[in-house]
Short mmCIF file of C-alpha atoms in Angstrom, two decimals:
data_model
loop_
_atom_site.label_atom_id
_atom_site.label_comp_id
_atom_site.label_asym_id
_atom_site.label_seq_id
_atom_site.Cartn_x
_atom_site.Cartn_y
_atom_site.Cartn_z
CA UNK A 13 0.00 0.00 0.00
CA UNK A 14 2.89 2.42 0.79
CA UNK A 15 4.44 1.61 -2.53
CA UNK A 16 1.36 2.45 -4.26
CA UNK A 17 0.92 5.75 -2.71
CA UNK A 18 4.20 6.57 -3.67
CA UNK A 19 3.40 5.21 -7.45
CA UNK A 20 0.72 7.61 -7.66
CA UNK A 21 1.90 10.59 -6.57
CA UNK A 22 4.62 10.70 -9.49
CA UNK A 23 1.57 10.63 -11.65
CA UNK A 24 -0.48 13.48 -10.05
CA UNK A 25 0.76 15.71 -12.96
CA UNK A 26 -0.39 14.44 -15.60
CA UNK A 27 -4.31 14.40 -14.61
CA UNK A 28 -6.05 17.61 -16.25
CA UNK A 29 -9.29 17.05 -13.41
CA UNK A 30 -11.35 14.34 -12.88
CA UNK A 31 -12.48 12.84 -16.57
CA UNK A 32 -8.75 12.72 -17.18
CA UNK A 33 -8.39 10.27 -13.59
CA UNK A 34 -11.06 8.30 -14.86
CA UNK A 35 -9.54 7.73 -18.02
CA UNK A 36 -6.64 6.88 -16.61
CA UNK A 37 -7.87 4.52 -14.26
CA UNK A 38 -9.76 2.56 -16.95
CA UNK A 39 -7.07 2.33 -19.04
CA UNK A 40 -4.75 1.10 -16.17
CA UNK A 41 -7.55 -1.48 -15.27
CA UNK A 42 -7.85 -2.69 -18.89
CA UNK A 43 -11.41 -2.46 -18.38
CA UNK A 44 -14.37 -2.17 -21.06
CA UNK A 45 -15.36 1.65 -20.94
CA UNK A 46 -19.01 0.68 -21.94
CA UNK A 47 -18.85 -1.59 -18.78
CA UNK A 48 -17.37 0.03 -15.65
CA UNK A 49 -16.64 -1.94 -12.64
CA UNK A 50 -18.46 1.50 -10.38
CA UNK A 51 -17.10 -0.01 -7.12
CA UNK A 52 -13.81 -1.20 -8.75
CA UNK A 53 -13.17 2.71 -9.65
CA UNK A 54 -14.71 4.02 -7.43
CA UNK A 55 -12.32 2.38 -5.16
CA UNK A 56 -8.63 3.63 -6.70
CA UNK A 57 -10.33 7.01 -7.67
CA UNK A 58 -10.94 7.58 -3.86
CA UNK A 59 -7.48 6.60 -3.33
CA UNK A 60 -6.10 9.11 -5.48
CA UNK A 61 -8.20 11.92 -4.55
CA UNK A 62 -6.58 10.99 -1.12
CA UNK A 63 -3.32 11.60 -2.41
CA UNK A 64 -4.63 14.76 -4.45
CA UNK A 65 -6.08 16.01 -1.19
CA UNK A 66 -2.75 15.98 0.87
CA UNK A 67 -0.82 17.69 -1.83
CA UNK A 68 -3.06 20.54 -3.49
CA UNK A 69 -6.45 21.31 -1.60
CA UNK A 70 -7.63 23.78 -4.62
CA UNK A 71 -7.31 21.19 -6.58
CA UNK A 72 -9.81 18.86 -4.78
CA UNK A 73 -12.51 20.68 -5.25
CA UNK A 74 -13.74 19.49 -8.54
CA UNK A 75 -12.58 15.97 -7.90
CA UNK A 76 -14.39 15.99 -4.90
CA UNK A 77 -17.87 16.70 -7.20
CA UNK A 78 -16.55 13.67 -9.35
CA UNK A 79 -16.10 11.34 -6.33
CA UNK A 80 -19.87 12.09 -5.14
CA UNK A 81 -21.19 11.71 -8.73
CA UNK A 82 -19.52 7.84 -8.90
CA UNK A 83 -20.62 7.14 -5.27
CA UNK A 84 -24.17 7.75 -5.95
CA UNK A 85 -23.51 6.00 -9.30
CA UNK A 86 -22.27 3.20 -7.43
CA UNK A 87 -25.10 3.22 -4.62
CA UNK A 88 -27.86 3.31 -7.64
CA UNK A 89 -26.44 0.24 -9.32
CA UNK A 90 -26.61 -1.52 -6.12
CA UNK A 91 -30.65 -1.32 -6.25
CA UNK A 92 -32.33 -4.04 -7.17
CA UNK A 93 -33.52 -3.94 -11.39
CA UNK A 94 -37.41 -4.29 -11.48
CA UNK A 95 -38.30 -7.14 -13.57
CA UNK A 96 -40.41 -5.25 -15.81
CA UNK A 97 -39.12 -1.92 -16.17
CA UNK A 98 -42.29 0.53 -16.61
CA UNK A 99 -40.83 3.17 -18.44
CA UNK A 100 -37.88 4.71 -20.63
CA UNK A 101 -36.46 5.99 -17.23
CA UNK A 102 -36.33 3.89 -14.62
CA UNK A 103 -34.28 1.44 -17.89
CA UNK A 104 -31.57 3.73 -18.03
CA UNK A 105 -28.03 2.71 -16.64
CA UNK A 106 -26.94 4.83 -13.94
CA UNK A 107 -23.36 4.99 -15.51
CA UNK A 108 -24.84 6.14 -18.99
CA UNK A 109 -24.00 9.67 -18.69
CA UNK A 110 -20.86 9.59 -16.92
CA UNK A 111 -19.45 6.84 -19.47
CA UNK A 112 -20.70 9.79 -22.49
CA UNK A 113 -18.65 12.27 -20.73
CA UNK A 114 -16.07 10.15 -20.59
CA UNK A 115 -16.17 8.70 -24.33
CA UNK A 116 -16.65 12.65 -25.06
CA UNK A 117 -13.50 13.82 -23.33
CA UNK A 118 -11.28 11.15 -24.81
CA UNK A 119 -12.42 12.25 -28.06
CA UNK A 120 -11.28 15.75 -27.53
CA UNK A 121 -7.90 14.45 -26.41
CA UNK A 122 -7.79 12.42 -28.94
CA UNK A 123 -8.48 15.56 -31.69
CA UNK A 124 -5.96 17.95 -29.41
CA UNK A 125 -3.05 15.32 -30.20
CA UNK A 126 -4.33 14.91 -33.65
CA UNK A 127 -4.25 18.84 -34.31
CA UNK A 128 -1.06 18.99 -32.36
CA UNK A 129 0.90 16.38 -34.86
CA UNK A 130 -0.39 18.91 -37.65
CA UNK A 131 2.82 20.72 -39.30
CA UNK A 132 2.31 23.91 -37.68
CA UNK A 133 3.43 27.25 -38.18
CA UNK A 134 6.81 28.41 -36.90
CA UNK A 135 7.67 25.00 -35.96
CA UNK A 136 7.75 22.89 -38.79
CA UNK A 137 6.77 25.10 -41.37
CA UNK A 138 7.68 28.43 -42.24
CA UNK A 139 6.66 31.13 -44.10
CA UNK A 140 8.82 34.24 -46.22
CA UNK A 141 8.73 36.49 -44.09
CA UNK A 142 7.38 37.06 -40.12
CA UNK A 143 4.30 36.04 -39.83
CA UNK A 144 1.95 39.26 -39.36
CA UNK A 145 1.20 39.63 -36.29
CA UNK A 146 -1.58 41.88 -34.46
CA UNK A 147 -1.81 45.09 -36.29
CA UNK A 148 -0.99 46.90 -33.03
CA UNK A 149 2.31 45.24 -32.69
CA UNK A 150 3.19 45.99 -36.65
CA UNK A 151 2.57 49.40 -36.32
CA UNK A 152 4.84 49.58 -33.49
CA UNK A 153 7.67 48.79 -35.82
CA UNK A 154 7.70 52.23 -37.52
CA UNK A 155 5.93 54.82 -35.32
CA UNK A 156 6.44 55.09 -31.03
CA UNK A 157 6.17 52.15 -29.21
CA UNK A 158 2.80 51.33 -28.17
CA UNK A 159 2.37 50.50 -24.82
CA UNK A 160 -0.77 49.06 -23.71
CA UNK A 161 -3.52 51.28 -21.76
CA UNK A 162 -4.60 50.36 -18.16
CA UNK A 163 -7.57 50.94 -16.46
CA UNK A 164 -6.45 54.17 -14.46
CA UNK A 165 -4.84 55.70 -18.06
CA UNK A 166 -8.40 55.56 -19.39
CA UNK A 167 -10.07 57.32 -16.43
CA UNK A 168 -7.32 59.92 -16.65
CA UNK A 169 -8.10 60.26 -20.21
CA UNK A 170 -11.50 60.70 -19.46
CA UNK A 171 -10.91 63.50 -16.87
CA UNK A 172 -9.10 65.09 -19.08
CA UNK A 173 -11.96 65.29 -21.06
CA UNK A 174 -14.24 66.16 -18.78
CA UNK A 175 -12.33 69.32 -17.62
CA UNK A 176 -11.95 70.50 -21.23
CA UNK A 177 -15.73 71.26 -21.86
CA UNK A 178 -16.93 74.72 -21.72
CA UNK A 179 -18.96 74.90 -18.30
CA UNK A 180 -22.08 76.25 -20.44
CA UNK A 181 -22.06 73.08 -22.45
CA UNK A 182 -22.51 71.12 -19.58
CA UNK A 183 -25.89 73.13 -18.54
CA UNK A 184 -27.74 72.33 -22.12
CA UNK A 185 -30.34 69.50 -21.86
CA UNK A 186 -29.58 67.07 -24.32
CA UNK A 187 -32.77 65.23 -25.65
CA UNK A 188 -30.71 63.29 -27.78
CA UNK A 189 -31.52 59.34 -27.18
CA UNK A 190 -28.26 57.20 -26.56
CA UNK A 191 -26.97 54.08 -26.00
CA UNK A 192 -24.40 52.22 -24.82
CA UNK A 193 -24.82 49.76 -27.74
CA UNK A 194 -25.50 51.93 -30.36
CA UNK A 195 -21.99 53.81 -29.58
CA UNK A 196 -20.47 50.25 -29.24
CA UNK A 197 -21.53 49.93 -32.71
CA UNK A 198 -20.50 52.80 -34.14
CA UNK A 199 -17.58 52.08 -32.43
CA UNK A 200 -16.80 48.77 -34.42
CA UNK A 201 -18.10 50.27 -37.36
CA UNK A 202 -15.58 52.91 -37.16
CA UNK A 203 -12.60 50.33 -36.19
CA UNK A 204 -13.65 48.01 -38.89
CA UNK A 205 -13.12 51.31 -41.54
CA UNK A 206 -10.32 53.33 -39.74
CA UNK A 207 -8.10 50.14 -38.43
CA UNK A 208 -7.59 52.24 -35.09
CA UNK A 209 -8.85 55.18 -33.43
CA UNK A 210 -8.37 57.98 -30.62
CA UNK A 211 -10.47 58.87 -28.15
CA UNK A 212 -11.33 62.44 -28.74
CA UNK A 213 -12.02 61.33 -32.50
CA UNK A 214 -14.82 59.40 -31.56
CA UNK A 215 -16.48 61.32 -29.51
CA UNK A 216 -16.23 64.43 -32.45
CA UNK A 217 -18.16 67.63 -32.08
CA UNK A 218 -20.57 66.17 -30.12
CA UNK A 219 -18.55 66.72 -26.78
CA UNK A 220 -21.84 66.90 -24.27
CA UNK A 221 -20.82 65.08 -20.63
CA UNK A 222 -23.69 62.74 -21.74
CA UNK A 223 -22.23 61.30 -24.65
CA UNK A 224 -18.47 61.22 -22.87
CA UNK A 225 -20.03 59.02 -20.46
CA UNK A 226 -21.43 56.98 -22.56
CA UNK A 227 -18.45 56.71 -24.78
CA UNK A 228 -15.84 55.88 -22.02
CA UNK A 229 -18.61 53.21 -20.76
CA UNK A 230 -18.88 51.58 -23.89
CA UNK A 231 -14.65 51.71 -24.23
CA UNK A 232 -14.59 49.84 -21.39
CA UNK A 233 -17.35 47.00 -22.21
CA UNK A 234 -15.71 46.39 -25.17
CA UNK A 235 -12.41 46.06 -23.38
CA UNK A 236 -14.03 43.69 -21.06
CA UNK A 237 -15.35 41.68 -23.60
CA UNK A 238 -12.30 41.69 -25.91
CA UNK A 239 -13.54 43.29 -28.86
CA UNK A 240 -10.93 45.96 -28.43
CA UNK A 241 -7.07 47.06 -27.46
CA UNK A 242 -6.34 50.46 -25.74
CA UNK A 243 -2.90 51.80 -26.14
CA UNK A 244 -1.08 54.66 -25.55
CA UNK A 245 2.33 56.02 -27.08
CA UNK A 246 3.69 57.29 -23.57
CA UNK A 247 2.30 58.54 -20.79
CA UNK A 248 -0.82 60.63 -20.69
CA UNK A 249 -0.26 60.12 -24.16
CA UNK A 250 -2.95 60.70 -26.93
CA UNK A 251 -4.91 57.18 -26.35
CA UNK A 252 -5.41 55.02 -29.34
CA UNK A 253 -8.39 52.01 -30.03
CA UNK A 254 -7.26 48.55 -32.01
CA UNK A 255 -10.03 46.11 -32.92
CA UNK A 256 -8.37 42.61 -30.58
CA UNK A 257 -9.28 40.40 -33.33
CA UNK A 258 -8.84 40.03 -36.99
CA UNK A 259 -12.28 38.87 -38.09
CA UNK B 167 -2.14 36.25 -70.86
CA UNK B 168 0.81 33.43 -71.50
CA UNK B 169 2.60 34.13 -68.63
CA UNK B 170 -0.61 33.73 -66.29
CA UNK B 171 1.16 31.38 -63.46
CA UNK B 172 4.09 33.26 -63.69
CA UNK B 173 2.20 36.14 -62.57
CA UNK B 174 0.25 34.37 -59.80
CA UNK B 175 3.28 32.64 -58.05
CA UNK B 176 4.98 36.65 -58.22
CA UNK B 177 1.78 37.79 -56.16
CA UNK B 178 1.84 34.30 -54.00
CA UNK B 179 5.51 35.28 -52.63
CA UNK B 180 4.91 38.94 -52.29
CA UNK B 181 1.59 38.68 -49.99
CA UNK B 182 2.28 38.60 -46.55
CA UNK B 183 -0.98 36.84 -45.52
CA UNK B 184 -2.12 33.61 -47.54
CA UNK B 185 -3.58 35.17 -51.23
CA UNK B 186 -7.00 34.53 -51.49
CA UNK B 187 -8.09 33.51 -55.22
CA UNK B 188 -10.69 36.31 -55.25
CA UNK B 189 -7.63 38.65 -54.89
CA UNK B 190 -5.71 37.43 -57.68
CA UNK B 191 -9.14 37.16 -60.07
CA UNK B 192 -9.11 40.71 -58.84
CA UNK B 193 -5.64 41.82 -60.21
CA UNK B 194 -5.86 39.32 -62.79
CA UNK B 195 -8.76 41.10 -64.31
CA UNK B 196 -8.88 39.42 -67.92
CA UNK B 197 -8.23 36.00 -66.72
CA UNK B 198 -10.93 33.72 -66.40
CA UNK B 199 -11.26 32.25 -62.10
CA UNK B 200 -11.40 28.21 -63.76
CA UNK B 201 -7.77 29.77 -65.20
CA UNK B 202 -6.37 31.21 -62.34
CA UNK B 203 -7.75 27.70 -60.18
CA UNK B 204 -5.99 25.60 -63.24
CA UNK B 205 -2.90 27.89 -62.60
CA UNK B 206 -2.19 27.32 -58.77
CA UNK B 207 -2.80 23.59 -59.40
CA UNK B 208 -0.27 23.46 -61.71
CA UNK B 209 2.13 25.63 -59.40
CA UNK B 210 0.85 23.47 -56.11
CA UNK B 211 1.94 20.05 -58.57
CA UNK B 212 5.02 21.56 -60.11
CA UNK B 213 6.07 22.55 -56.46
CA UNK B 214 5.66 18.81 -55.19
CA UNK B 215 6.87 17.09 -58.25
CA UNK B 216 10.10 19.24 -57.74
CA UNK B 217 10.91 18.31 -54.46
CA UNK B 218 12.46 21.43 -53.60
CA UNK B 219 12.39 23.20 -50.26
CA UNK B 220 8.99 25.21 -50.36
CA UNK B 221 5.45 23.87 -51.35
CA UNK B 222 2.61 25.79 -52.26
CA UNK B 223 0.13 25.11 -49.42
CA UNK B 224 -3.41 26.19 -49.46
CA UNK B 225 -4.47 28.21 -46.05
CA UNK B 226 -7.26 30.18 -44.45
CA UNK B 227 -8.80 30.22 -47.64
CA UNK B 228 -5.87 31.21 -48.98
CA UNK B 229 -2.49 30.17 -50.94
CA UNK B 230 0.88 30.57 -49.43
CA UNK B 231 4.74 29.30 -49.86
CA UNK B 232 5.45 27.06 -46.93
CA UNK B 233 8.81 25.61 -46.66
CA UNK B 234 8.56 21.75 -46.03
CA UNK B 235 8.07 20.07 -42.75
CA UNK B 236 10.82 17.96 -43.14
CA UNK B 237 13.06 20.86 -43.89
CA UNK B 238 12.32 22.40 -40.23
CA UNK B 239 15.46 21.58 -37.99
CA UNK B 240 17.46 23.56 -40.85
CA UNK B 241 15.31 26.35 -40.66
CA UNK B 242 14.66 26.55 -36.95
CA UNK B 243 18.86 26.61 -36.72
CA UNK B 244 17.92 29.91 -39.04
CA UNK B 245 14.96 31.34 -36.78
CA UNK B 246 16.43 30.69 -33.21
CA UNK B 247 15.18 28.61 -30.62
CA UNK B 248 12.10 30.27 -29.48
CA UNK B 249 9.41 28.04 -29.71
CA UNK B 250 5.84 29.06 -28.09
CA UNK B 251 4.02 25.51 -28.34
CA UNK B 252 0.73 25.20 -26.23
CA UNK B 253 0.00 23.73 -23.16
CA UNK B 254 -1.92 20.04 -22.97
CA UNK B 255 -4.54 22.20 -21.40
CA UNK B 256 -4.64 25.04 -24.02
CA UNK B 257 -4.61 22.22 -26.92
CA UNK B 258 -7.29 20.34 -25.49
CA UNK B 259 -9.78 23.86 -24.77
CA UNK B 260 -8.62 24.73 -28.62
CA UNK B 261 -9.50 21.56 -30.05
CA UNK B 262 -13.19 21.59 -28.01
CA UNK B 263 -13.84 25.33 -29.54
CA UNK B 264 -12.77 24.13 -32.98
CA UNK B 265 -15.24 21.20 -33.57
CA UNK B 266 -18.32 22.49 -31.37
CA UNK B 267 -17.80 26.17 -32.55
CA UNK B 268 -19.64 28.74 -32.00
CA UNK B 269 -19.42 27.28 -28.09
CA UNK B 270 -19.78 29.24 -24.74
CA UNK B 271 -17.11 28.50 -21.77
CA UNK B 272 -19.84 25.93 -19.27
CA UNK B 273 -19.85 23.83 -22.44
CA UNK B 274 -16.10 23.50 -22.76
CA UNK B 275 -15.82 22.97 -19.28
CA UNK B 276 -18.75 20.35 -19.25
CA UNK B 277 -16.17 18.28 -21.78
CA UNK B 278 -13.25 19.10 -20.24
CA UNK B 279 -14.40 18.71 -16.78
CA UNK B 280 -12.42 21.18 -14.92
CA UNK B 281 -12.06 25.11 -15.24
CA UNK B 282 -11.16 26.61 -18.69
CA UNK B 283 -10.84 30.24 -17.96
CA UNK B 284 -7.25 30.11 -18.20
CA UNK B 285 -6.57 28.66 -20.86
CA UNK B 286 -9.30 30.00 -22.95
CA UNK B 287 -7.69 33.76 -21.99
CA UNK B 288 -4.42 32.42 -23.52
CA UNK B 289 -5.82 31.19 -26.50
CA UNK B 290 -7.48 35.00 -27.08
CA UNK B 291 -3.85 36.42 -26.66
CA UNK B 292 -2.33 34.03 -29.11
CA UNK B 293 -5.42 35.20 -31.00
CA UNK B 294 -6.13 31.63 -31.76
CA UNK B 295 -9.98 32.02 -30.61
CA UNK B 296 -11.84 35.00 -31.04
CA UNK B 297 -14.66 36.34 -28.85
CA UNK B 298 -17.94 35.82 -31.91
CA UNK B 299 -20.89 37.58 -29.50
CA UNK B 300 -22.84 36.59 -26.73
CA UNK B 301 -25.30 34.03 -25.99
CA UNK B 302 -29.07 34.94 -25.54
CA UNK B 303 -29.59 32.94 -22.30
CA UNK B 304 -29.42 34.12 -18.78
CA UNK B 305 -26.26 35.64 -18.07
CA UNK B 306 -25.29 36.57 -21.39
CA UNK B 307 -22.18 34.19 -21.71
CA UNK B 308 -19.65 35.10 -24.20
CA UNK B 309 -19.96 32.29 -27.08
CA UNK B 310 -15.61 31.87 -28.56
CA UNK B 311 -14.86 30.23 -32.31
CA UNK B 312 -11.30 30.24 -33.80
CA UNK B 313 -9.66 32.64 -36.01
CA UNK B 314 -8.06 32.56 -39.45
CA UNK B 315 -5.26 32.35 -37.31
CA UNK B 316 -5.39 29.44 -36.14
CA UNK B 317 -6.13 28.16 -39.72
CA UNK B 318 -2.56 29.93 -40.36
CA UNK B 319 -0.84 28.44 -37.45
CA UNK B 320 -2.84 24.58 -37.70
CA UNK B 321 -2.09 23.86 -41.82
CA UNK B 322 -5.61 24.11 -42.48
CA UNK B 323 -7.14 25.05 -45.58
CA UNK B 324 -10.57 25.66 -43.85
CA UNK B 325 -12.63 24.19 -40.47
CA UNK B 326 -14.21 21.58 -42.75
CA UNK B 327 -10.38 19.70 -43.20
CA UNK B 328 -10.05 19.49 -39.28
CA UNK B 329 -9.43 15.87 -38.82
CA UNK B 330 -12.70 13.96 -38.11
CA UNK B 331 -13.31 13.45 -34.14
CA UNK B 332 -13.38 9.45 -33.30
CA UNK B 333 -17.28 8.78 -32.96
CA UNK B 334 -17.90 6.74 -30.03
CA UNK B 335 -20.48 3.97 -30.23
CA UNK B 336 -24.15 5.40 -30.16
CA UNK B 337 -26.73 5.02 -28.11
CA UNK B 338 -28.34 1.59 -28.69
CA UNK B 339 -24.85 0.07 -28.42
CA UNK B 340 -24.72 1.34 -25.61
CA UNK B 341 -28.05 -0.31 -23.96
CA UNK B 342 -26.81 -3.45 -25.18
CA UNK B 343 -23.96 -3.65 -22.67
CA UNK B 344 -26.36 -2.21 -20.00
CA UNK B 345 -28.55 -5.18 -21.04
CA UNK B 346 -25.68 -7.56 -20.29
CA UNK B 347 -25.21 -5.86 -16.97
CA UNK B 348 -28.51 -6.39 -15.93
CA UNK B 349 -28.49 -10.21 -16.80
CA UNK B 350 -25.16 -10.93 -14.99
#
């Protein structure tokens, strides 16, 4: 038993969570996938989780989900089959899902070492020149270094906005109707035409607080969701927009 | 126009991203597209008949001169060393997005069976997935597909030539080995 525990613990690595333990296990076993031995598993998985346990406790977590889902797997196959099952249901093998997960995830492993064998790009083959990268970094070759925006840069940007606009602007009422995602979509628009663009550009004439707010909101939604790049040639420099992606 | 291939390969080497055949019908205004296709077949044959150290490799949608796998210990002696391969973890997420695409992250991690925020933020640095909108369920989850980079990167003339996943045996194979559980 002490050897064992040693045995596994070399292998902790390799596991990438639970499905991957299971695999593992069944392949160790030599056992039919379509026909699990629950308790058999159940067993060795609860052994390693032990081991898991002592040496990462974040880690446990989702094996811990994985150990309940095979011991109430294991406590359903232990009730007795009706004769005459009365519906669909109650006909279903407890293990069904878990072994369709399981087939599932192999796949996917299975495809990831398939795509992996591929001759890929910059390591077995090679094209003329550098490969283009993101638009941002190529147009750091010629002009200033870009360096990338943070979240205070933009609020200083902002303020420095804000302060700029004549104190009588500020009083009209605007009855202009706005939205965050109608300005995230002009936004786009304009990145998908003009490649990249400043702050102050997009906001134009139209410089009521209103609109600013609305702007810099929208800036930083589609920061959050990755649509775009902020950058910035030095600091408190004149702020620049990149579309992230290359559609 | 005689010198039709000649032209093509010229405009081949001097794009930076794979050349599209649209683009070249496009410069190649007089030239009929069955000619231009007949044109890079011929190139793509003469290429691989010649043995020689590039091939003409059809990516993204695109053509491009690739020089040949076999040929890459030379060339990585010319490149350097640096070498950004992917993580098991990274690979795996990537090859989940590629087939189910468009997919949102709870069904990557329902495959996976662990956490895939981390590697799915890597893969949208490398700018191998892309963000393609959001979901309209509850919660608004952000659904990810791949880009024409990783096309670039992956050899792949489109998502269609992604080797076919393994299919696992369906269903009603499946109830037959629950049958034989239920007997023994």
């Amino acid at each position: 038993m002490a050897d064992e525990t040693t045995d596994y613990a070399i292998k902790l690595d390799i596991f990438e969570g639970p499905l991957d333990l299971l695999l593992y296990l069944i392949k160790k076993n030599e056992i039919d996938i379509y026909n699990i031995p629950i308790a058999l598993v159940t067993e060795q998985y609860l052994q390693y989780l032990k081991i898991i346990k002592s040496l990462n406790l974040d880690l446990a977590g989702e094996y811990l989900v994985m150990a309940s889902t095979l011991i109430h797997i294991k406590s359903r196959m232990l009730l007795p089959v009706p004769d005459e099952p009365s519906d669909e249901e109650t006909e279903e093998d407890p293990r069904a899902e878990l072994v369709r997960q399981l087939l599932e995830h192999q796949a996917f492993k299975e495809a990831a070492t398939a795509l992996e064998m591929r001759p890929l790009l910059e390591r077995d083959v090679f094209t003329r020149a550098a490969q283009i990268s993101d638009k941002a970094e190529n147009l750091s070759d010629n002009d200033d270094d870009l360096i990338e925006v943070n979240i205070f840069e933009l609020i200083e940007a902002f303020h420095r906005l804000v302060s700029r606009i004549d104190k009588k602007e500020l009083m009209e009422i605007d009855l202009e109707k706005l939205s965050i995602t109608d300005i995230i979509n002009d936004i786009m628009e304009r990145l998908s035409r003009d490649k990249n663009i400043t702050f102050e550009e997009l906001l134009g004439e139209k410089r009521d607080r209103r609109r600013i707010v609305y702007t810099f909101l929208a800036i930083l939604e589609l920061i959050k969701m990755r649509m775009i790049k902020a950058y910035q040639t030095a600091a408190f420099g004149v702020i620049r927009i990149f579309p992230a992606v290359e559609s | 126009m005689e010198n039709c291939k000649a032209v093509i390969e010229a405009l081949i080497l001097a794009s930076e991203a794979p050349l599209a055949l649209e683009k070249i019908c496009a410069i190649l205004e007089e030239v009929e597209k069955t000619e231009v296709k007949k044109s890079v077949e011929q190139l793509i044959a003469e290429y691989n008949e010649r043995q020689s150290g590039i091939y003409l490799a059809e990516i993204a949608g695109g053509f491009q001169f690739r020089t040949r796998p076999e040929l890459s210990l030379w060339v990585k002696k010319l490149k350097g060393t640096k070498q950004a391969s992917l993580s098991p973890a990274a690979l795996e997420t990537l090859a989940i997005v590629a087939y189910r695409q468009p997919i949102v992250k709870s069904e990557v991690e329902s495959i996976r069976g662990v956490d895939v925020s981390a590697p799915l933020k890597g893969l949208l640095d490398k700018n191998l997935i892309r963000i393609v909108g959001r979901k309209d369920v509850p919660g608004k989850p952000i659904i990810y597909g791949t880009t024409k980079k990783f096309l670039e990167v992956f050899n792949l003339k489109n998502l269609s030539e992604l080797p076919t996943l393994r299919e696992f045996k369906e269903l009603n194979e499946q109830t037959e080995a629950i049958q034989d559980f239920s007997n023994s």
